[in-house]
Structures are given as structure tokens and as C-alpha cells.
mmCIF file of N, CA and C in Angstrom:
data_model
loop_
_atom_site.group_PDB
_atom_site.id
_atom_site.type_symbol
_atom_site.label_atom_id
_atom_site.label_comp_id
_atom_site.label_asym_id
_atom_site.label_seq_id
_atom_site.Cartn_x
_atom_site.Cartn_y
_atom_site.Cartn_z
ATOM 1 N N UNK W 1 78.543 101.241 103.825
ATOM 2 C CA UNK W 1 78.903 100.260 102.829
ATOM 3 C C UNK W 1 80.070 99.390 103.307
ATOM 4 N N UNK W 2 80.837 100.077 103.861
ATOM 5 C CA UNK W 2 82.102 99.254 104.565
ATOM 6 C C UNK W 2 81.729 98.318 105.093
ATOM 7 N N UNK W 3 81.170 98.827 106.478
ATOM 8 C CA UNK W 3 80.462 97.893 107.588
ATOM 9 C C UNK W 3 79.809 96.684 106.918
ATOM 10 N N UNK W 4 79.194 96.914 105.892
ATOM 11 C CA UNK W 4 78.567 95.596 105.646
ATOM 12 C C UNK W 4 79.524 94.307 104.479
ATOM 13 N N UNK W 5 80.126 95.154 103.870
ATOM 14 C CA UNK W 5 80.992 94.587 102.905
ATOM 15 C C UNK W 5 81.770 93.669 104.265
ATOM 16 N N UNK W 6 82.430 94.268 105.009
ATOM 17 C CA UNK W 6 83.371 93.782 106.020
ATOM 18 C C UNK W 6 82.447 92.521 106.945
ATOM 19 N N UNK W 7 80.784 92.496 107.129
ATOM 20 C CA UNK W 7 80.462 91.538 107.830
ATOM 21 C C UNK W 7 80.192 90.533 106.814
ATOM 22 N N UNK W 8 79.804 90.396 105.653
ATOM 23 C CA UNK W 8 79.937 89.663 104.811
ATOM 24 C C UNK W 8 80.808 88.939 104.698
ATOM 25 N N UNK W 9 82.075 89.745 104.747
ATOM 26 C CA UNK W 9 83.546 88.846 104.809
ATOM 27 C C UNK W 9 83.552 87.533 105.849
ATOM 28 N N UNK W 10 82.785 87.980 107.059
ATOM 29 C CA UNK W 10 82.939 87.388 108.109
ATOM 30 C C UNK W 10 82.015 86.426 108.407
ATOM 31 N N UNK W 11 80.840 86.782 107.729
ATOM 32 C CA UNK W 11 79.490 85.672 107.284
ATOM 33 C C UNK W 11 80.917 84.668 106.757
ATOM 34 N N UNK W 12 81.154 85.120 106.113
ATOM 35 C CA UNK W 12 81.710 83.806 105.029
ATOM 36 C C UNK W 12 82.934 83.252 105.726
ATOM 37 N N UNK W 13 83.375 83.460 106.225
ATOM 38 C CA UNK W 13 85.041 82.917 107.058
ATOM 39 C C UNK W 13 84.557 82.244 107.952
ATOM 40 N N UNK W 14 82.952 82.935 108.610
ATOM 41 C CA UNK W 14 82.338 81.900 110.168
ATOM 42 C C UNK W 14 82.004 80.928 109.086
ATOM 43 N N UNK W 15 81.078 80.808 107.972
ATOM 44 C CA UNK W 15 80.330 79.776 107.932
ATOM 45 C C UNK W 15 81.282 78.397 106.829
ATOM 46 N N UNK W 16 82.533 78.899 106.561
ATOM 47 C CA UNK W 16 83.493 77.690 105.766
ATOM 48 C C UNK W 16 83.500 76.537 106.844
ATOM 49 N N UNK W 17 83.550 76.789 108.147
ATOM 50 C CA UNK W 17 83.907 75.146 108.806
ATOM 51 C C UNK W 17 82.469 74.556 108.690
ATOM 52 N N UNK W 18 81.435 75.085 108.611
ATOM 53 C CA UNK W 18 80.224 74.041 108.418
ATOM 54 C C UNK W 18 79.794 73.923 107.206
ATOM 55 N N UNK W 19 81.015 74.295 106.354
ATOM 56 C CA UNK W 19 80.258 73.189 104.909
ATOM 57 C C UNK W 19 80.831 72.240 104.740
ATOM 58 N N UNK W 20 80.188 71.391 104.428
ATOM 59 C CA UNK W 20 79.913 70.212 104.628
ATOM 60 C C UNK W 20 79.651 69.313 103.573
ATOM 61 N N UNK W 21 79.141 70.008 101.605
ATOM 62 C CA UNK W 21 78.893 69.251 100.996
ATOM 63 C C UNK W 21 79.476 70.254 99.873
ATOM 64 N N UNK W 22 79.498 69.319 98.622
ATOM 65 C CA UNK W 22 80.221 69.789 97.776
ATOM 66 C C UNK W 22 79.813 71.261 97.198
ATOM 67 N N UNK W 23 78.279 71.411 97.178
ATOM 68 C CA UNK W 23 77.473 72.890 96.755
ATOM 69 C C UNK W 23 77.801 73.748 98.087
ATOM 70 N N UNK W 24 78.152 73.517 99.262
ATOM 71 C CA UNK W 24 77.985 74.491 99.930
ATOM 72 C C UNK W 24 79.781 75.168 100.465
ATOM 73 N N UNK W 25 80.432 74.414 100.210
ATOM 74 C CA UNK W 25 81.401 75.022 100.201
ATOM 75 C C UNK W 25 82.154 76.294 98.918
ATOM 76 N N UNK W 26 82.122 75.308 97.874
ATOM 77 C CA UNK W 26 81.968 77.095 96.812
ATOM 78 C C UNK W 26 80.902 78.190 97.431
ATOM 79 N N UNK W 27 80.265 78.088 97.280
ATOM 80 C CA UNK W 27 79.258 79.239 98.001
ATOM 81 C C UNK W 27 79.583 80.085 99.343
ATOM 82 N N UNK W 28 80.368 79.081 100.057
ATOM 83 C CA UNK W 28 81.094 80.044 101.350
ATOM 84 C C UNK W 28 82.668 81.003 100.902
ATOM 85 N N UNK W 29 83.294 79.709 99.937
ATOM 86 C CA UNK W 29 84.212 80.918 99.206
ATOM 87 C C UNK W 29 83.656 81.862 98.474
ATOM 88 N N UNK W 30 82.539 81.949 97.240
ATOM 89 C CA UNK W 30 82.043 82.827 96.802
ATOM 90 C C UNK W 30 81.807 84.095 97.477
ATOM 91 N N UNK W 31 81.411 83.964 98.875
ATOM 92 C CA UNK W 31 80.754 84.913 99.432
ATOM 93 C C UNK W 31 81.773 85.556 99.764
ATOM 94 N N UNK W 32 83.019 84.807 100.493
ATOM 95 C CA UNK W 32 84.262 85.786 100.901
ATOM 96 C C UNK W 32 84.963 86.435 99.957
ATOM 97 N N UNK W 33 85.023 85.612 98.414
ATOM 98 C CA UNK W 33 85.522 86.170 97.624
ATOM 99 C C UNK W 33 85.018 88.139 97.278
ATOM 100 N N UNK W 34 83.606 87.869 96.898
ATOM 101 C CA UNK W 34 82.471 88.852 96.709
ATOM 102 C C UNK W 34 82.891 89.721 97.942
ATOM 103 N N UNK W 35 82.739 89.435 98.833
ATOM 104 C CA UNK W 35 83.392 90.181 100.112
ATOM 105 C C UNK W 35 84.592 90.875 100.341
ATOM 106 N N UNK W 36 85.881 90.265 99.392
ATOM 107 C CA UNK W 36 86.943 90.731 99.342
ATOM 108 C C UNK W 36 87.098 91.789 98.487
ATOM 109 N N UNK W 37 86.723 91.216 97.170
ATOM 110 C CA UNK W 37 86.332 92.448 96.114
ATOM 111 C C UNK W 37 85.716 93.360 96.342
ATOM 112 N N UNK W 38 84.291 93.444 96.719
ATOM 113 C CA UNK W 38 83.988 94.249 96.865
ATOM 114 C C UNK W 38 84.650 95.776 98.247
ATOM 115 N N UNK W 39 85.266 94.862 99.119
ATOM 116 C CA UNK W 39 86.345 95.900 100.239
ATOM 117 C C UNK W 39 86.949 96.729 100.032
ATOM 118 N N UNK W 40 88.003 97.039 99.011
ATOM 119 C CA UNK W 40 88.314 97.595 98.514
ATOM 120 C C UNK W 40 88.066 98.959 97.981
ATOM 121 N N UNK W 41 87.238 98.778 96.967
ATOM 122 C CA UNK W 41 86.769 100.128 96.593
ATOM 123 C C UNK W 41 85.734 100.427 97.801
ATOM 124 N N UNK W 42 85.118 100.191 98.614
ATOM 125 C CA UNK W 42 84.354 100.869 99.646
ATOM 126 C C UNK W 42 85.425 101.098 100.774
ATOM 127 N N UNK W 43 86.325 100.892 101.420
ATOM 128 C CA UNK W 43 87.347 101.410 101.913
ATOM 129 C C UNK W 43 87.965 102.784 100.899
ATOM 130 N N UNK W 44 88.316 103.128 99.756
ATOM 131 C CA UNK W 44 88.686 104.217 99.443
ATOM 132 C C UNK W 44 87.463 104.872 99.274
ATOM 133 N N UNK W 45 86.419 104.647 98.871
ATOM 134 C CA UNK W 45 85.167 105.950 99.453
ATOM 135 C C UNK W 45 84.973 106.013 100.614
ATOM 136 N N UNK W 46 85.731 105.365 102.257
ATOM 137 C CA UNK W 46 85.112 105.905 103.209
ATOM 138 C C UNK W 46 86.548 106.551 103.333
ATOM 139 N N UNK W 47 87.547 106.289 102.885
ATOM 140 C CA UNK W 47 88.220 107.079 102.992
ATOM 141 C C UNK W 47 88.406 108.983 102.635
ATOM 142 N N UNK W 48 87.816 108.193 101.049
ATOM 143 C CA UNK W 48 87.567 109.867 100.487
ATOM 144 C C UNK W 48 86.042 110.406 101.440
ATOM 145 N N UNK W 49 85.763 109.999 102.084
ATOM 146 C CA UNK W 49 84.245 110.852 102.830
ATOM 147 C C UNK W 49 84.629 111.119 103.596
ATOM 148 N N UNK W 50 86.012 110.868 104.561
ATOM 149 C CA UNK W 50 86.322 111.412 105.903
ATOM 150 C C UNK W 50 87.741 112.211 105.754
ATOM 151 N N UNK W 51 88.383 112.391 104.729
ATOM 152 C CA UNK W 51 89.699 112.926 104.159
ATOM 153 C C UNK W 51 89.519 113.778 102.614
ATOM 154 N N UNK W 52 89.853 114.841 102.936
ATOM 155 C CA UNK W 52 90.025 115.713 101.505
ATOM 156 C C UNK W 52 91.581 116.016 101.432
ATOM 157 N N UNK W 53 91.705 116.160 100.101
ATOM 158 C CA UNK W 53 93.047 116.295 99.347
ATOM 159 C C UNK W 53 93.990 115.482 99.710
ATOM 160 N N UNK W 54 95.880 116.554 100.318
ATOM 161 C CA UNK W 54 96.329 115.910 100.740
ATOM 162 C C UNK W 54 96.011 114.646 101.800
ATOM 163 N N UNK W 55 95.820 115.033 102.329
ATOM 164 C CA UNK W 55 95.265 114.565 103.440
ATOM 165 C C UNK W 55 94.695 112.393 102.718
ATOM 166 N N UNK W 56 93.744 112.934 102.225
ATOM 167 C CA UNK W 56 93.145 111.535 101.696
ATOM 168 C C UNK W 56 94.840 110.645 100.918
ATOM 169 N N UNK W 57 95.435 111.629 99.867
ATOM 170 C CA UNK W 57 96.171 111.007 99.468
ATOM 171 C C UNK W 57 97.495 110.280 100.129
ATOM 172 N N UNK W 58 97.435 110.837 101.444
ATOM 173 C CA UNK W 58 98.457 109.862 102.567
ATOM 174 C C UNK W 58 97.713 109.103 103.189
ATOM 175 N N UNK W 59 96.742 108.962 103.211
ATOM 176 C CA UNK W 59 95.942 107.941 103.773
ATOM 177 C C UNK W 59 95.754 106.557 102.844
ATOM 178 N N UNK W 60 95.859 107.423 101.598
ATOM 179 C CA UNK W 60 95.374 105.752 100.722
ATOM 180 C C UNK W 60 97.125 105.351 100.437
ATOM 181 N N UNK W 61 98.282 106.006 100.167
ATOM 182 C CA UNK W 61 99.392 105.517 100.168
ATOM 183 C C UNK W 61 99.805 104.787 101.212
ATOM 184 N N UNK W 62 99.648 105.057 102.877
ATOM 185 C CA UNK W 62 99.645 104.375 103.923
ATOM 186 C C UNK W 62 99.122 103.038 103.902
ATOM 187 N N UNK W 63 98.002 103.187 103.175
ATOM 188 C CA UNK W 63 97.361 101.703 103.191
ATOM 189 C C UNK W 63 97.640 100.733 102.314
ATOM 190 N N UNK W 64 98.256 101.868 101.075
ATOM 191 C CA UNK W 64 98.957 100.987 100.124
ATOM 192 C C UNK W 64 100.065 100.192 100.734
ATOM 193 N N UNK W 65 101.128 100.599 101.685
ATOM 194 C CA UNK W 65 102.174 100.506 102.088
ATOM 195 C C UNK W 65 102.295 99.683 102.704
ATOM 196 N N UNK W 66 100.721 99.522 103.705
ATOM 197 C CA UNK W 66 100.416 98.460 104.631
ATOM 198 C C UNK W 66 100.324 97.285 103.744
ATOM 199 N N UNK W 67 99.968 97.469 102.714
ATOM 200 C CA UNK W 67 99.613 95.967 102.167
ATOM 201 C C UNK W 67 100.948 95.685 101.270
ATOM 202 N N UNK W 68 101.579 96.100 101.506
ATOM 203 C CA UNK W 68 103.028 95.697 100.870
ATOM 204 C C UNK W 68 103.206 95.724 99.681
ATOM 205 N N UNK W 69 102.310 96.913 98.818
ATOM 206 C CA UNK W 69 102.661 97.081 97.383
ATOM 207 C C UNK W 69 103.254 98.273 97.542
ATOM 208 N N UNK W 70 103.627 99.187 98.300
ATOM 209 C CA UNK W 70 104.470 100.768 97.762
ATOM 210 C C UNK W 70 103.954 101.268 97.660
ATOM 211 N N UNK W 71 102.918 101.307 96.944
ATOM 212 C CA UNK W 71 102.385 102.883 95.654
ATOM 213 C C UNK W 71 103.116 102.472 94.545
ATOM 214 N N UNK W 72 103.992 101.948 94.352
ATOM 215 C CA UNK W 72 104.621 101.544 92.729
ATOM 216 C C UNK W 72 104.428 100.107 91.942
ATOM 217 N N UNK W 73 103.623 100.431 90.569
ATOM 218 C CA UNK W 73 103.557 99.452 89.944
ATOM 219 C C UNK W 73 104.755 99.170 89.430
ATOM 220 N N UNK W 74 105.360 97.898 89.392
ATOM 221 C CA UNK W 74 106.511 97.033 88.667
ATOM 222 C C UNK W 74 105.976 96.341 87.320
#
């Protein structure tokens, strides 16, 4: 699920410089958008499929960390 969520992303980032008309450019953001959203939660199930317990739960805080939220909501 990753793998494909993640080439999707990339469908859509290659194909923004060749749009070209007003319908086809929403549609290349759409797709990255859809792509972005959807990343997320399929990154923490491949996480939870290759990590149990502790273990998973330093893995998803790490990544929290990476993305510069903490682990703490403000």
C-alpha cells in the first residue's frame, strides 16, 4: 500500500510541469493531494506490520519528531 500511495505522489509531482490547461492542472494537484493523504496512515500500518509494541511506538514518535511536531499537541 505504501509503495503505491508513494508512486502516486510521484505520478503527480512528474506530471504538474505538463499541465498545460486550466482542467488539467487541478487534477495533477488532486492527485498529489490524494497521494499525500492518503501516506500517512499507510506509513503507520507498515510501520505497525514490521514493529510490535515498544518498539513500533519509537518508531512512530521518531517520525513524529522528524516532521517537526514532537509528539505534543499545542
Amino acid at each position: 500500500m505504501l509503495g503505491g500511495v508513494l508512486a502516486l505522489r510521484a505520478v503527480g509531482f512528474a506530471a504538474h510541469p505538463f499541465a498545460d490547461s486550466r482542467s488539467a492542472l487541478p487534477a495533477t494537484a488532486l492527485v498529489v493531494a490524494v497521494g499525500m493523504w492518503a501516506s500517512r496512515p499507510s506509513q503507520h500500518a507498515h510501520v505497525g506490520g514490521i514493529a510490535e509494541a515498544f518498539e513500533r511506538d519509537r518508531l512512530l514518535a521518531w517520525d513524529r519528531s522528524r516532521r517537526g511536531r514532537g509528539g505534543t499537541e499545542s
